[in-house]
Amino acid sequence: MADHDTLVSKLLIPFLLLHFFFFSSAYAEIVFEESFEDGWESRWVKSDWKKSEGNAGSFKHTAGKWSGDPDDKGIQTATDARHFAISAKIPEFSNKNKTLVLQYSIKFEQDIECGGGYIKLLSSYVNQKKFGGDTPYRSEFLNHLLTSFIPFSLMFGPDICGSQKKKLHLILSYQGQNYAVKKDLQCETDKLTHFYTFILRPDASYSLWVDGRERESGSMYTDWDILPTRKIKDVNAKKPADWDDREYIEDPNDVKPEGYDSIPAEIPDPKAKEPDSWDEDEDGVWKPPKIPNPAYKGPWKRKVKAGSVFDNILICDDPEYAKQVIQDIWAKNKELEKEAFEEAEKVRLAKEEEMNYYCLPNFVLVQFFVLGSFADEVCIALSYDVCRKLNEPERRVNEGEEEEGVIDMIEIGSDIERSTEE
């Protein structure tokens, strides 16, 4: 069985250089601190992953649609239905006999249906311009060659997909194997900024904070299957033929609405009347003209939306310093951000009410102020056309004019492991 020093003290990771400076004081050693101020692009490398397919998403420098401090900007995924991959280098360091603190903030401004907002600390053996979701932690050759002195990496942060999966990932990679924490950790799901903090101590104990408050704690010895167990696998055992290796499957509860495919794009005009001069013998059976169907939304698809804002990334050895950062940034601005969000919601709801005004009362106005069958048909068609134009952005997405993509994500380190299937 591995001893304590073997498991914990060998956390020596040649990280990618993100912002090369050390800050030492009597209280903390800060390996890296990134608040995405002006010039952040020079410290980060955007990957060309999926660029050749036209599916590479972009980031923008912003505080988001609502914030407690508009000048406190992060980087936000800016394009719906795209892949995102970005990395930066940080200096090599060791946490031998020291505490490791990894902290960052994330805000999901979008109505997130399927997306991850996590970061990774990984080794430096990678081409930053090429790494992406299908990039392994390390090749088998490097695993064999470098295990003795590059044994460790981690992934940490929220992952949401459907109504069932609202998980907080905490995955440790040791000697080429990935180990997920065995506890069911839940993440925040609202549209406000939250700080996530992972603390790993020299005695192998750990803590998980959300917004500066402890959400979970325990030991690497018990909460991960990293150490050898007292029992080993039966070498003669064979996997059953019906064994399912898939960790995740499509949400069976996320189904297409009943009757969705039967909704036509156009419907017969209920107000149209057969002209008095119509002759079925010469003109055939009269059919009313069709008008746009206001209930039609296009083919149904699961939407993958951008809008995640990453900020305030910190790697240090002092939990108290990390907590002070939370107090200085999040605690000071959380109420202001909440007020800004509530105001933005009022504006959104007002726009929805305005759309309903145009799409519904127009029919009444047509009945009162328009006389004559032909004019009636034209005005009703125009009323439907108003509805279609107001709903045009949603229709364009639903009908596939925006390409599908995968999960919003941001990485610190050498690769991205996230894809449409974990």
PDB file of N, CA and C in Angstrom, residues 2 18 20 26 85 96 109 139 171 202 216 242 290 343 371 392 401 408:
ATOM      1  N   ALA A   2       0.509   2.221  -0.806  1.00  0.00           N
ATOM      2  CA  ALA A   2       1.291   3.454  -0.872  1.00  0.00           C
ATOM      3  C   ALA A   2       1.222   4.190   0.445  1.00  0.00           C
ATOM      4  N   LEU A  18       0.963  30.549 -16.902  1.00  0.00           N
ATOM      5  CA  LEU A  18      -0.177  31.435 -17.135  1.00  0.00           C
ATOM      6  C   LEU A  18       0.195  32.892 -16.912  1.00  0.00           C
ATOM      7  N   PHE A  20       3.453  34.612 -15.143  1.00  0.00           N
ATOM      8  CA  PHE A  20       4.670  34.187 -14.462  1.00  0.00           C
ATOM      9  C   PHE A  20       5.082  35.181 -13.390  1.00  0.00           C
ATOM     10  N   ALA A  26       4.392  36.783   4.429  1.00  0.00           N
ATOM     11  CA  ALA A  26       4.347  35.983   5.655  1.00  0.00           C
ATOM     12  C   ALA A  26       3.104  35.124   5.693  1.00  0.00           C
ATOM     13  N   ALA A  85     -11.920  26.092 -26.206  1.00  0.00           N
ATOM     14  CA  ALA A  85     -10.691  25.561 -25.623  1.00  0.00           C
ATOM     15  C   ALA A  85      -9.674  26.684 -25.526  1.00  0.00           C
ATOM     16  N   LYS A  96       4.715  19.914  -1.880  1.00  0.00           N
ATOM     17  CA  LYS A  96       5.249  19.043  -0.838  1.00  0.00           C
ATOM     18  C   LYS A  96       5.281  19.788   0.496  1.00  0.00           C
ATOM     19  N   GLU A 109     -24.798  32.891 -17.335  1.00  0.00           N
ATOM     20  CA  GLU A 109     -25.859  33.845 -17.646  1.00  0.00           C
ATOM     21  C   GLU A 109     -26.934  33.241 -18.540  1.00  0.00           C
ATOM     22  N   SER A 139       0.123  10.659 -23.238  1.00  0.00           N
ATOM     23  CA  SER A 139       0.206   9.445 -24.031  1.00  0.00           C
ATOM     24  C   SER A 139       0.662   8.284 -23.151  1.00  0.00           C
ATOM     25  N   ILE A 171     -12.093  15.607  -9.877  1.00  0.00           N
ATOM     26  CA  ILE A 171     -11.414  14.432 -10.425  1.00  0.00           C
ATOM     27  C   ILE A 171      -9.905  14.598 -10.260  1.00  0.00           C
ATOM     28  N   PRO A 202      -1.383  18.748   3.211  1.00  0.00           N
ATOM     29  CA  PRO A 202      -0.320  17.733   3.248  1.00  0.00           C
ATOM     30  C   PRO A 202      -0.725  16.439   3.937  1.00  0.00           C
ATOM     31  N   GLU A 216     -18.103  20.654   1.533  1.00  0.00           N
ATOM     32  CA  GLU A 216     -17.745  19.248   1.725  1.00  0.00           C
ATOM     33  C   GLU A 216     -16.312  19.177   2.223  1.00  0.00           C
ATOM     34  N   ASP A 242     -23.719  -8.344 -21.549  1.00  0.00           N
ATOM     35  CA  ASP A 242     -24.696  -7.250 -21.523  1.00  0.00           C
ATOM     36  C   ASP A 242     -24.249  -6.081 -20.641  1.00  0.00           C
ATOM     37  N   LYS A 290     -52.778  29.191 -47.315  1.00  0.00           N
ATOM     38  CA  LYS A 290     -52.128  28.901 -46.036  1.00  0.00           C
ATOM     39  C   LYS A 290     -51.395  30.135 -45.525  1.00  0.00           C
ATOM     40  N   GLU A 343     -33.179  43.508 -12.394  1.00  0.00           N
ATOM     41  CA  GLU A 343     -33.558  44.563 -13.333  1.00  0.00           C
ATOM     42  C   GLU A 343     -33.534  44.037 -14.767  1.00  0.00           C
ATOM     43  N   LEU A 371     -62.961  45.582 -43.018  1.00  0.00           N
ATOM     44  CA  LEU A 371     -64.159  45.024 -43.623  1.00  0.00           C
ATOM     45  C   LEU A 371     -63.789  44.417 -44.965  1.00  0.00           C
ATOM     46  N   GLU A 392     -38.332  35.172 -34.874  1.00  0.00           N
ATOM     47  CA  GLU A 392     -37.345  34.732 -35.847  1.00  0.00           C
ATOM     48  C   GLU A 392     -36.049  34.229 -35.228  1.00  0.00           C
ATOM     49  N   GLU A 401     -30.188  26.615 -38.188  1.00  0.00           N
ATOM     50  CA  GLU A 401     -29.355  27.606 -38.840  1.00  0.00           C
ATOM     51  C   GLU A 401     -28.175  27.999 -37.973  1.00  0.00           C
ATOM     52  N   ASP A 408     -19.617  24.496 -22.979  1.00  0.00           N
ATOM     53  CA  ASP A 408     -18.769  25.628 -22.635  1.00  0.00           C
ATOM     54  C   ASP A 408     -17.698  25.147 -21.667  1.00  0.00           C
TER      55      ASP A 408
END
